[in-house]
mmCIF file of C-alpha atoms in Angstrom:
data_model
loop_
_atom_site.group_PDB
_atom_site.id
_atom_site.type_symbol
_atom_site.label_atom_id
_atom_site.label_comp_id
_atom_site.label_asym_id
_atom_site.label_seq_id
_atom_site.Cartn_x
_atom_site.Cartn_y
_atom_site.Cartn_z
ATOM 1 C CA UNK A 9 15.391 -15.682 -18.357
ATOM 2 C CA UNK A 10 18.211 -14.498 -15.894
ATOM 3 C CA UNK A 11 22.186 -15.366 -15.891
ATOM 4 C CA UNK A 12 21.439 -18.357 -14.030
ATOM 5 C CA UNK A 13 18.350 -19.442 -16.436
ATOM 6 C CA UNK A 14 15.979 -18.838 -13.782
ATOM 7 C CA UNK A 15 12.508 -16.720 -15.161
ATOM 8 C CA UNK A 16 12.005 -13.588 -13.147
ATOM 9 C CA UNK A 17 9.938 -13.027 -10.138
ATOM 10 C CA UNK A 18 7.452 -11.665 -11.573
ATOM 11 C CA UNK A 19 5.937 -8.609 -9.548
ATOM 12 C CA UNK A 20 3.330 -9.623 -7.173
ATOM 13 C CA UNK A 21 -0.024 -7.065 -6.878
ATOM 14 C CA UNK A 22 -0.631 -6.024 -3.788
ATOM 15 C CA UNK A 23 -3.025 -3.872 -1.473
ATOM 16 C CA UNK A 24 -1.295 -0.048 -1.336
ATOM 17 C CA UNK A 25 -1.566 1.473 1.361
ATOM 18 C CA UNK A 26 -1.278 5.429 -0.277
ATOM 19 C CA UNK A 27 -1.693 8.808 2.035
ATOM 20 C CA UNK A 28 -0.407 10.671 -0.676
ATOM 21 C CA UNK A 29 -3.296 12.111 -2.016
ATOM 22 C CA UNK A 30 -1.733 13.446 -5.188
ATOM 23 C CA UNK A 31 -0.531 10.094 -6.144
ATOM 24 C CA UNK A 32 -1.864 8.857 -9.821
ATOM 25 C CA UNK A 33 1.277 5.957 -10.492
ATOM 26 C CA UNK A 34 0.736 2.190 -10.215
ATOM 27 C CA UNK A 35 -2.041 1.352 -7.261
ATOM 28 C CA UNK A 36 -4.099 5.056 -7.845
ATOM 29 C CA UNK A 37 -6.782 4.599 -7.244
ATOM 30 C CA UNK A 38 -6.382 2.435 -3.573
ATOM 31 C CA UNK A 39 -7.499 2.693 -0.258
ATOM 32 C CA UNK A 40 -6.079 5.077 1.884
ATOM 33 C CA UNK A 41 -6.214 3.846 5.691
ATOM 34 C CA UNK A 42 -3.357 5.621 6.736
ATOM 35 C CA UNK A 43 -5.966 7.607 9.580
ATOM 36 C CA UNK A 44 -8.107 4.237 10.717
ATOM 37 C CA UNK A 45 -6.697 2.672 13.316
ATOM 38 C CA UNK A 46 -8.182 -0.960 15.007
ATOM 39 C CA UNK A 47 -10.154 -1.192 18.461
ATOM 40 C CA UNK A 48 -10.581 -4.535 19.419
ATOM 41 C CA UNK A 49 -12.665 -5.266 23.179
ATOM 42 C CA UNK A 50 -13.185 -8.109 24.754
ATOM 43 C CA UNK A 51 -14.585 -8.782 28.496
ATOM 44 C CA UNK A 52 -15.610 -5.927 28.611
ATOM 45 C CA UNK A 53 -12.155 -3.951 27.782
ATOM 46 C CA UNK A 54 -11.124 -1.711 24.807
ATOM 47 C CA UNK A 55 -7.364 -1.603 23.809
ATOM 48 C CA UNK A 56 -5.388 0.363 20.566
ATOM 49 C CA UNK A 57 -3.598 -3.343 18.216
ATOM 50 C CA UNK A 58 -2.876 -2.673 14.702
ATOM 51 C CA UNK A 59 -2.138 -6.108 13.954
ATOM 52 C CA UNK A 60 -6.659 -6.539 14.032
ATOM 53 C CA UNK A 61 -5.920 -4.810 10.448
ATOM 54 C CA UNK A 62 -4.508 -8.126 8.880
ATOM 55 C CA UNK A 63 -6.383 -10.382 11.391
ATOM 56 C CA UNK A 64 -2.918 -10.428 13.835
ATOM 57 C CA UNK A 65 -4.476 -9.282 16.982
ATOM 58 C CA UNK A 66 -4.436 -10.286 20.027
ATOM 59 C CA UNK A 67 -7.512 -12.713 20.345
ATOM 60 C CA UNK A 68 -7.632 -13.678 17.035
ATOM 61 C CA UNK A 69 -3.760 -14.950 16.457
ATOM 62 C CA UNK A 70 -3.921 -18.491 16.384
ATOM 63 C CA UNK A 71 -7.714 -18.767 16.067
ATOM 64 C CA UNK A 72 -9.109 -20.874 13.657
ATOM 65 C CA UNK A 73 -12.014 -18.700 11.790
ATOM 66 C CA UNK A 74 -15.023 -19.647 10.016
ATOM 67 C CA UNK A 75 -18.128 -18.502 9.009
ATOM 68 C CA UNK A 76 -20.332 -20.532 10.965
ATOM 69 C CA UNK A 77 -21.851 -19.600 14.515
ATOM 70 C CA UNK A 78 -22.334 -22.910 15.510
ATOM 71 C CA UNK A 79 -18.962 -23.636 14.963
ATOM 72 C CA UNK A 80 -18.243 -21.954 17.446
ATOM 73 C CA UNK A 81 -20.839 -22.952 20.947
ATOM 74 C CA UNK A 82 -17.721 -21.571 23.402
ATOM 75 C CA UNK A 83 -17.564 -19.022 22.056
ATOM 76 C CA UNK A 84 -17.026 -14.793 23.524
ATOM 77 C CA UNK A 85 -17.797 -12.173 22.422
ATOM 78 C CA UNK A 86 -14.902 -9.784 20.980
ATOM 79 C CA UNK A 87 -15.430 -6.701 18.940
ATOM 80 C CA UNK A 88 -13.201 -5.245 16.364
ATOM 81 C CA UNK A 89 -13.524 -1.077 16.022
ATOM 82 C CA UNK A 90 -12.832 0.567 12.993
ATOM 83 C CA UNK A 91 -12.797 4.517 14.155
ATOM 84 C CA UNK A 92 -11.708 6.889 11.235
ATOM 85 C CA UNK A 93 -9.265 9.673 12.656
ATOM 86 C CA UNK A 94 -9.416 13.313 10.275
ATOM 87 C CA UNK A 95 -8.961 17.000 10.348
ATOM 88 C CA UNK A 96 -11.044 20.401 10.046
ATOM 89 C CA UNK A 97 -9.320 23.628 10.970
ATOM 90 C CA UNK A 98 -9.921 22.787 14.741
ATOM 91 C CA UNK A 99 -8.015 20.036 15.057
ATOM 92 C CA UNK A 100 -7.517 16.066 14.470
ATOM 93 C CA UNK A 101 -11.495 14.736 15.848
ATOM 94 C CA UNK A 102 -13.588 11.002 15.732
ATOM 95 C CA UNK A 103 -14.639 11.318 12.214
ATOM 96 C CA UNK A 104 -16.296 7.286 12.061
ATOM 97 C CA UNK A 105 -16.841 4.456 14.282
ATOM 98 C CA UNK A 106 -18.162 0.491 13.104
ATOM 99 C CA UNK A 107 -17.893 -2.502 15.089
ATOM 100 C CA UNK A 108 -17.434 -5.434 13.850
ATOM 101 C CA UNK A 109 -18.532 -8.659 15.999
ATOM 102 C CA UNK A 110 -16.842 -12.215 16.605
ATOM 103 C CA UNK A 111 -16.605 -15.197 18.359
ATOM 104 C CA UNK A 112 -13.633 -16.357 20.381
ATOM 105 C CA UNK A 113 -12.491 -19.701 21.605
ATOM 106 C CA UNK A 114 -9.316 -19.358 22.436
ATOM 107 C CA UNK A 115 -9.250 -23.445 24.606
ATOM 108 C CA UNK A 116 -10.420 -24.666 20.826
ATOM 109 C CA UNK A 117 -8.456 -22.189 18.974
ATOM 110 C CA UNK A 118 -11.664 -21.721 16.667
ATOM 111 C CA UNK A 119 -13.410 -18.589 16.041
ATOM 112 C CA UNK A 120 -16.058 -16.756 14.077
ATOM 113 C CA UNK A 121 -16.783 -13.512 12.051
ATOM 114 C CA UNK A 122 -17.919 -13.051 8.233
ATOM 115 C CA UNK A 123 -15.077 -11.153 7.051
ATOM 116 C CA UNK A 124 -17.720 -9.789 3.860
ATOM 117 C CA UNK A 125 -19.417 -7.142 7.189
ATOM 118 C CA UNK A 126 -15.677 -6.626 8.369
ATOM 119 C CA UNK A 127 -14.634 -4.707 4.999
ATOM 120 C CA UNK A 128 -18.529 -3.607 4.843
ATOM 121 C CA UNK A 129 -17.794 -1.973 8.416
ATOM 122 C CA UNK A 130 -14.352 -0.833 7.856
ATOM 123 C CA UNK A 131 -15.662 1.114 4.862
ATOM 124 C CA UNK A 132 -18.001 2.284 6.463
ATOM 125 C CA UNK A 133 -16.232 3.625 8.699
ATOM 126 C CA UNK A 134 -14.098 5.435 6.329
ATOM 127 C CA UNK A 135 -16.993 7.291 4.742
ATOM 128 C CA UNK A 136 -17.126 8.659 7.949
ATOM 129 C CA UNK A 137 -20.427 6.642 9.899
ATOM 130 C CA UNK A 138 -20.557 5.590 12.720
ATOM 131 C CA UNK A 139 -22.261 1.994 13.234
ATOM 132 C CA UNK A 140 -22.501 1.292 16.189
ATOM 133 C CA UNK A 141 -25.253 -1.353 16.939
ATOM 134 C CA UNK A 142 -23.281 -4.907 17.474
ATOM 135 C CA UNK A 143 -22.619 -4.027 20.487
ATOM 136 C CA UNK A 144 -24.050 -3.460 24.287
ATOM 137 C CA UNK A 145 -23.349 -0.762 27.292
ATOM 138 C CA UNK A 146 -20.300 -2.311 28.752
ATOM 139 C CA UNK A 147 -18.523 -1.976 25.473
ATOM 140 C CA UNK A 148 -19.644 1.422 24.136
ATOM 141 C CA UNK A 149 -18.483 2.875 28.421
ATOM 142 C CA UNK A 150 -15.360 0.678 27.217
ATOM 143 C CA UNK A 151 -14.650 1.989 23.677
ATOM 144 C CA UNK A 152 -16.079 5.784 25.229
ATOM 145 C CA UNK A 153 -13.082 5.465 27.898
ATOM 146 C CA UNK A 154 -11.161 4.537 25.159
ATOM 147 C CA UNK A 155 -11.362 6.856 23.128
ATOM 148 C CA UNK A 156 -11.354 9.863 25.581
ATOM 149 C CA UNK A 157 -8.105 9.070 27.308
ATOM 150 C CA UNK A 158 -6.777 8.484 24.509
ATOM 151 C CA UNK A 159 -6.754 12.028 23.284
ATOM 152 C CA UNK A 160 -9.551 14.451 25.297
ATOM 153 C CA UNK A 161 -9.217 16.792 22.109
ATOM 154 C CA UNK A 162 -10.620 14.415 19.322
ATOM 155 C CA UNK A 163 -13.313 13.302 21.473
ATOM 156 C CA UNK A 164 -14.505 17.185 21.960
ATOM 157 C CA UNK A 165 -14.332 17.671 18.424
ATOM 158 C CA UNK A 166 -15.862 14.917 17.819
ATOM 159 C CA UNK A 167 -19.166 14.784 16.230
ATOM 160 C CA UNK A 168 -22.390 14.854 18.704
ATOM 161 C CA UNK A 169 -23.473 11.147 17.015
ATOM 162 C CA UNK A 170 -20.712 9.697 18.343
ATOM 163 C CA UNK A 171 -21.432 10.852 21.588
ATOM 164 C CA UNK A 172 -24.506 10.614 21.677
ATOM 165 C CA UNK A 173 -24.201 6.655 20.722
ATOM 166 C CA UNK A 174 -21.885 5.913 23.113
ATOM 167 C CA UNK A 175 -23.452 8.082 26.004
#
């Protein structure tokens, strides 16, 4: 108890984003998300939206999500793409990219997404995998254009597997 007779507030356990690889204290073993960016693809346009990391991207704000597709009959397709960046002796490059499908009905403020799929695909991106099987040619072109425009040198150094997927 403190001087006011109240219980001290307990420290809450939360997800720590740790980028120091030598870290051994409280929170050791947490996932390092410092090298992952969030790209939103909506209506054929791709853009970076850091809010997606916490389900607060422009398209997700104000939307009540359901795990049932039938709850969103008028939803338009949109995707979050987790893009991992790595570095080798030549410099940085796009090392992983995974896309997660959503349906968004802005007017009804309803949406569909499968959170476990989003988590698993984020993990796959962190593990330097490419999973872009659920986006079509328009979305692939938008993503390729964004990645090249964001940093052409990173694109040039990226694995051929990514370039082939977005060709």
